[in-house]
Amino acid sequence: KNKLFVLLLTLISTVALGQSSEPIQGGSPIKLIVPFTPGTGIDTIARAVGPKLSEILGQSVIVDNRAGASGNIGTEAVVRAKPDGTTLLVTVNTIVMNRTLYPKASFDPLNDLVPITLAAYGDLLLVVPESSPYKTAGEFVAAAKANPGKLSYASPGVGTPHHLAMEMLKNQTKTFILHVPYRGTAPAVTDLLGAQVDAMFLPIHVGMSYIKANKLRALGIGAKNRNPNAPNIPTFTELKVGEVDAQMWFGFMAPKGASNEVITKLGNAIRTALADPEVRKTFL
């Protein structure tokens, strides 16, 4: 289902790549709802694209963080919004995972939202505090096997890619590591830096700043190939510690009912913003 959804996003993102200068809904403010806390990859994307989108469309663009329930609170706010193109969702593939993890949710992302365009991809790193005794992923897994349930890991919430990446690693290595879910990335990283938890999968765009500052240590990357922005961090396949491929995708969506004209106009404008050199620099 995840792959099908990405394919759908990709297909829609190929429509009419020209720049749009006409405002949406008569120039009313556009709200980009981020269903997670500030400082996350989704938030970074929204705040990088927002100003350029405002310039292109000639109307104000506001970023609104509505965190909670693994992104469901902010997502539902967009689902219930008027489908006129002025309330958009900036999201990550958690939205597809939640469809299975929260079967009683009051909305279905596959049917109640319209994809506008993909924005970015991102990899997840397994990191530990710099003070951790574990220097390699192999050492970490060996310690988990020797001490079932004694090691812990943080995540920004149940059902997030960070959570499921570790569950994938646990499943493949037959280990039991205690899950400690937080309400967002920031508090989880704070406790990780303080060694209140032993490890965490972090998006590369969040983890690298701490790694370069010698506050966190990367044990491996959950992707098929090494990331060019972190060429020294090996994949789990290379390390012979499972085959964790937990790439994240990020994209923009609108409420169901938005017209093809509005979706095309927004897609053109957002992709123009994404192509801006300063935005690309921020993403990198």
Tab-separated table of C-alpha atoms in Angstrom:
chain	number	residue	atom	x	y	z
A	1	LYS	CA	0.000	0.000	0.000
A	2	ASN	CA	2.884	2.325	0.833
A	3	LYS	CA	4.463	1.755	-2.577
A	4	LEU	CA	1.144	2.266	-4.363
A	5	PHE	CA	0.615	5.532	-2.533
A	6	VAL	CA	4.097	6.768	-3.451
A	7	LEU	CA	3.391	5.804	-7.065
A	8	LEU	CA	0.164	7.805	-6.983
A	9	LEU	CA	2.007	10.822	-5.597
A	10	THR	CA	4.677	10.473	-8.269
A	11	LEU	CA	2.158	10.246	-11.094
A	12	ILE	CA	0.302	13.343	-9.940
A	13	SER	CA	3.576	15.228	-9.447
A	14	THR	CA	4.358	14.890	-13.171
A	15	VAL	CA	1.405	17.058	-14.244
A	16	ALA	CA	2.203	20.473	-15.799
A	17	LEU	CA	5.476	21.654	-14.290
A	18	GLY	CA	5.094	25.292	-15.352
A	19	GLN	CA	5.144	28.090	-12.779
A	20	SER	CA	1.792	29.409	-11.536
A	21	SER	CA	1.358	33.026	-10.538
A	22	GLU	CA	-2.413	33.099	-10.008
A	23	PRO	CA	-3.501	33.160	-6.355
A	24	ILE	CA	-5.613	30.409	-4.802
A	25	GLN	CA	-9.166	31.253	-3.662
A	26	GLY	CA	-8.872	34.951	-4.397
A	27	GLY	CA	-5.649	35.379	-2.427
A	28	SER	CA	-6.847	34.039	0.933
A	29	PRO	CA	-4.017	32.896	3.267
A	30	ILE	CA	-2.813	29.333	2.670
A	31	LYS	CA	-2.274	27.217	5.768
A	32	LEU	CA	0.339	24.437	5.681
A	33	ILE	CA	-0.585	22.060	8.485
A	34	VAL	CA	2.354	20.058	9.863
A	35	PRO	CA	1.027	17.147	11.967
A	36	PHE	CA	4.229	16.924	14.035
A	37	THR	CA	6.285	19.169	16.285
A	38	PRO	CA	8.584	22.004	15.103
A	39	GLY	CA	12.092	20.952	14.104
A	40	THR	CA	11.051	17.735	12.375
A	41	GLY	CA	11.763	17.039	8.703
A	42	ILE	CA	8.150	17.809	7.790
A	43	ASP	CA	8.339	21.137	9.604
A	44	THR	CA	11.626	22.007	7.885
A	45	ILE	CA	10.098	21.316	4.480
A	46	ALA	CA	7.013	23.432	5.211
A	47	ARG	CA	9.045	26.381	6.503
A	48	ALA	CA	11.490	26.231	3.580
A	49	VAL	CA	8.797	26.017	0.918
A	50	GLY	CA	6.288	28.391	2.555
A	51	PRO	CA	8.007	31.743	1.823
A	52	LYS	CA	8.742	30.812	-1.800
A	53	LEU	CA	5.198	29.565	-2.277
A	54	SER	CA	3.965	32.896	-0.956
A	55	GLU	CA	6.102	34.759	-3.505
A	56	ILE	CA	4.926	32.585	-6.391
A	57	LEU	CA	1.218	32.774	-5.612
A	58	GLY	CA	1.224	36.310	-4.249
A	59	GLN	CA	-0.577	35.409	-1.025
A	60	SER	CA	0.456	34.706	2.563
A	61	VAL	CA	1.414	31.165	3.600
A	62	ILE	CA	1.254	30.132	7.261
A	63	VAL	CA	2.794	27.024	8.867
A	64	ASP	CA	0.583	25.508	11.566
A	65	ASN	CA	1.982	22.691	13.748
A	66	ARG	CA	-0.742	20.398	15.090
A	67	ALA	CA	1.042	17.479	16.683
A	68	GLY	CA	-0.460	14.449	18.361
A	69	ALA	CA	-1.646	10.865	17.804
A	70	SER	CA	1.258	10.079	15.453
A	71	GLY	CA	0.138	12.778	13.037
A	72	ASN	CA	-3.569	11.900	13.069
A	73	ILE	CA	-4.701	15.143	14.734
A	74	GLY	CA	-3.184	17.434	12.131
A	75	THR	CA	-4.145	15.108	9.294
A	76	GLU	CA	-7.779	15.030	10.382
A	77	ALA	CA	-7.823	18.841	10.521
A	78	VAL	CA	-6.954	18.888	6.814
A	79	VAL	CA	-9.439	16.123	5.984
A	80	ARG	CA	-12.215	18.216	7.596
A	81	ALA	CA	-11.116	21.498	5.995
A	82	LYS	CA	-12.872	23.137	3.068
A	83	PRO	CA	-11.340	21.709	-0.151
A	84	ASP	CA	-10.571	25.074	-1.713
A	85	GLY	CA	-6.774	24.777	-1.694
A	86	THR	CA	-6.172	27.061	1.290
A	87	THR	CA	-5.568	24.261	3.835
A	88	LEU	CA	-2.852	21.778	2.909
A	89	LEU	CA	-1.084	18.923	4.670
A	90	VAL	CA	2.686	18.555	4.710
A	91	THR	CA	3.190	14.938	5.629
A	92	VAL	CA	5.440	11.897	5.761
A	93	ASN	CA	4.809	8.206	5.066
A	94	THR	CA	3.576	7.779	8.639
A	95	ILE	CA	0.211	8.651	7.100
A	96	VAL	CA	0.131	5.309	5.276
A	97	MET	CA	1.350	3.345	8.304
A	98	ASN	CA	-1.377	4.896	10.440
A	99	ARG	CA	-4.020	3.472	8.119
A	100	THR	CA	-3.168	0.014	9.492
A	101	LEU	CA	-2.153	1.007	13.014
A	102	TYR	CA	-5.293	3.063	13.647
A	103	PRO	CA	-8.064	1.143	11.831
A	104	LYS	CA	-10.770	2.935	13.837
A	105	ALA	CA	-9.633	6.426	12.829
A	106	SER	CA	-12.448	8.667	11.616
A	107	PHE	CA	-10.806	9.167	8.215
A	108	ASP	CA	-8.976	7.190	5.536
A	109	PRO	CA	-5.931	8.987	4.101
A	110	LEU	CA	-6.137	7.042	0.845
A	111	ASN	CA	-9.696	8.182	0.193
A	112	ASP	CA	-10.054	11.455	2.109
A	113	LEU	CA	-6.941	13.272	0.855
A	114	VAL	CA	-5.660	14.210	-2.593
A	115	PRO	CA	-1.903	14.020	-3.283
A	116	ILE	CA	-0.380	17.198	-4.714
A	117	THR	CA	3.311	16.415	-5.086
A	118	LEU	CA	6.261	14.644	-3.522
A	119	ALA	CA	8.776	16.924	-1.832
A	120	ALA	CA	11.712	14.845	-0.595
A	121	TYR	CA	13.063	11.519	0.530
A	122	GLY	CA	15.053	10.872	3.688
A	123	ASP	CA	17.010	8.069	5.373
A	124	LEU	CA	16.989	6.961	9.004
A	125	LEU	CA	20.108	6.451	11.105
A	126	LEU	CA	20.436	4.240	14.166
A	127	VAL	CA	22.136	6.460	16.737
A	128	VAL	CA	23.287	6.138	20.344
A	129	PRO	CA	24.640	8.759	22.778
A	130	GLU	CA	28.330	9.501	22.385
A	131	SER	CA	28.786	8.112	25.904
A	132	SER	CA	27.286	4.753	24.878
A	133	PRO	CA	29.536	1.696	25.196
A	134	TYR	CA	28.291	0.426	21.817
A	135	LYS	CA	30.590	1.354	18.959
A	136	THR	CA	28.917	-0.722	16.238
A	137	ALA	CA	25.462	-1.992	15.344
A	138	GLY	CA	26.760	-5.508	15.947
A	139	GLU	CA	27.714	-4.647	19.533
A	140	PHE	CA	24.331	-3.050	20.134
A	141	VAL	CA	22.434	-6.075	18.818
A	142	ALA	CA	24.651	-8.475	20.782
A	143	ALA	CA	23.943	-6.555	23.997
A	144	ALA	CA	20.208	-6.619	23.244
A	145	LYS	CA	20.320	-10.396	22.734
A	146	ALA	CA	22.263	-10.907	25.961
A	147	ASN	CA	19.931	-8.647	27.969
A	148	PRO	CA	16.357	-8.937	26.620
A	149	GLY	CA	14.278	-5.911	27.573
A	150	LYS	CA	17.060	-4.073	29.365
A	151	LEU	CA	17.984	-1.808	26.451
A	152	SER	CA	15.508	0.884	25.394
A	153	TYR	CA	14.890	3.021	22.353
A	154	ALA	CA	13.005	6.257	21.787
A	155	SER	CA	10.632	7.309	19.028
A	156	PRO	CA	8.511	10.417	18.316
A	157	GLY	CA	5.409	8.262	18.710
A	158	VAL	CA	3.754	4.962	17.930
A	159	GLY	CA	3.566	4.233	14.221
A	160	THR	CA	6.240	6.712	13.129
A	161	PRO	CA	8.964	5.550	10.707
A	162	HIS	CA	11.434	5.855	13.605
A	163	HIS	CA	9.362	3.362	15.607
A	164	LEU	CA	8.800	0.868	12.805
A	165	ALA	CA	12.428	0.968	11.656
A	166	MET	CA	13.546	-0.308	15.072
A	167	GLU	CA	10.757	-2.881	15.127
A	168	MET	CA	12.029	-4.081	11.753
A	169	LEU	CA	15.543	-4.390	13.184
A	170	LYS	CA	14.230	-6.191	16.271
A	171	ASN	CA	12.246	-8.603	14.133
A	172	GLN	CA	15.199	-9.457	11.926
A	173	THR	CA	17.676	-9.846	14.783
A	174	LYS	CA	15.238	-11.623	17.140
A	175	THR	CA	15.839	-9.143	19.953
A	176	PHE	CA	13.628	-7.429	22.517
A	177	ILE	CA	14.383	-3.722	23.032
A	178	LEU	CA	11.965	-1.643	25.091
A	179	HIS	CA	10.074	1.015	23.130
A	180	VAL	CA	9.703	4.440	24.799
A	181	PRO	CA	7.365	6.604	22.654
A	182	TYR	CA	7.442	10.401	23.049
A	183	ARG	CA	5.206	13.206	21.837
A	184	GLY	CA	7.501	14.409	19.091
A	185	THR	CA	11.151	14.234	18.101
A	186	ALA	CA	12.497	17.026	20.333
A	187	PRO	CA	11.756	15.430	23.745
A	188	ALA	CA	12.918	12.053	22.468
A	189	VAL	CA	16.266	13.484	21.343
A	190	THR	CA	16.657	15.341	24.648
A	191	ASP	CA	16.403	12.098	26.605
A	192	LEU	CA	18.633	10.313	24.107
A	193	LEU	CA	21.344	12.961	24.524
A	194	GLY	CA	21.019	12.530	28.281
A	195	ALA	CA	21.334	8.743	27.914
A	196	GLN	CA	17.889	8.232	29.459
A	197	VAL	CA	17.280	5.851	26.558
A	198	ASP	CA	19.889	3.751	24.788
A	199	ALA	CA	19.205	4.326	21.107
A	200	MET	CA	16.918	5.772	18.465
A	201	PHE	CA	16.372	5.812	14.729
A	202	LEU	CA	16.659	9.447	13.628
A	203	PRO	CA	16.211	11.005	10.179
A	204	ILE	CA	19.568	11.901	8.725
A	205	HIS	CA	18.646	15.605	8.565
A	206	VAL	CA	18.086	15.578	12.339
A	207	GLY	CA	20.858	13.229	13.386
A	208	MET	CA	23.834	14.575	11.447
A	209	SER	CA	24.108	17.852	13.356
A	210	TYR	CA	24.410	15.925	16.639
A	211	ILE	CA	26.828	13.437	15.104
A	212	LYS	CA	29.085	16.226	13.815
A	213	ALA	CA	28.968	17.834	17.268
A	214	ASN	CA	30.091	14.519	18.826
A	215	LYS	CA	26.885	14.248	20.851
A	216	LEU	CA	25.526	11.175	19.075
A	217	ARG	CA	27.175	8.222	17.340
A	218	ALA	CA	25.744	6.610	14.207
A	219	LEU	CA	25.771	2.804	14.132
A	220	GLY	CA	24.179	2.278	10.719
A	221	ILE	CA	21.796	3.652	8.107
A	222	GLY	CA	18.422	2.075	7.378
A	223	ALA	CA	18.612	2.214	3.587
A	224	LYS	CA	19.633	0.061	0.633
A	225	ASN	CA	22.620	2.283	-0.101
A	226	ARG	CA	24.847	4.712	1.783
A	227	ASN	CA	23.725	8.317	1.800
A	228	PRO	CA	25.996	10.746	-0.100
A	229	ASN	CA	25.635	13.238	2.769
A	230	ALA	CA	26.991	10.629	5.199
A	231	PRO	CA	29.194	8.328	3.096
A	232	ASN	CA	31.030	6.904	6.116
A	233	ILE	CA	27.916	5.406	7.708
A	234	PRO	CA	27.394	1.814	6.475
A	235	THR	CA	24.063	0.140	5.761
A	236	PHE	CA	22.812	-2.684	7.965
A	237	THR	CA	23.201	-5.056	5.016
A	238	GLU	CA	26.893	-4.171	4.806
A	239	LEU	CA	27.190	-4.725	8.551
A	240	LYS	CA	25.354	-8.063	8.228
A	241	VAL	CA	22.864	-6.909	10.860
A	242	GLY	CA	19.496	-7.440	9.196
A	243	GLU	CA	18.254	-5.637	6.077
A	244	VAL	CA	16.584	-2.474	7.363
A	245	ASP	CA	15.246	-0.320	4.527
A	246	ALA	CA	13.166	2.419	6.144
A	247	GLN	CA	13.347	5.320	3.724
A	248	MET	CA	10.924	8.156	4.434
A	249	TRP	CA	9.053	10.188	1.835
A	250	PHE	CA	7.571	13.633	2.349
A	251	GLY	CA	4.795	15.294	0.370
A	252	PHE	CA	1.966	17.818	0.131
A	253	MET	CA	-1.724	16.864	0.168
A	254	ALA	CA	-5.132	18.563	0.038
A	255	PRO	CA	-8.598	17.599	1.287
A	256	LYS	CA	-10.706	15.357	-0.933
A	257	GLY	CA	-12.885	17.431	-3.227
A	258	ALA	CA	-10.206	19.919	-4.277
A	259	SER	CA	-10.595	20.571	-8.004
A	260	ASN	CA	-8.068	19.415	-10.602
A	261	GLU	CA	-7.439	23.066	-11.421
A	262	VAL	CA	-6.505	23.875	-7.816
A	263	ILE	CA	-4.351	20.727	-7.432
A	264	THR	CA	-2.490	21.484	-10.677
A	265	LYS	CA	-1.947	25.129	-9.717
A	266	LEU	CA	-0.666	24.186	-6.261
A	267	GLY	CA	1.524	21.421	-7.655
A	268	ASN	CA	3.113	23.761	-10.170
A	269	ALA	CA	3.753	26.413	-7.515
A	270	ILE	CA	5.145	23.995	-4.930
A	271	ARG	CA	7.472	22.304	-7.435
A	272	THR	CA	8.711	25.719	-8.557
A	273	ALA	CA	9.463	26.502	-4.905
A	274	LEU	CA	11.193	23.133	-4.455
A	275	ALA	CA	13.456	23.895	-7.425
A	276	ASP	CA	14.637	27.193	-5.909
A	277	PRO	CA	18.396	27.042	-5.148
A	278	GLU	CA	17.966	28.335	-1.603
A	279	VAL	CA	15.267	25.765	-0.841
A	280	ARG	CA	17.409	22.966	-2.290
A	281	LYS	CA	20.316	24.173	-0.157
A	282	THR	CA	18.130	24.081	2.953
A	283	PHE	CA	17.001	20.541	2.138
A	284	LEU	CA	20.577	19.348	1.695
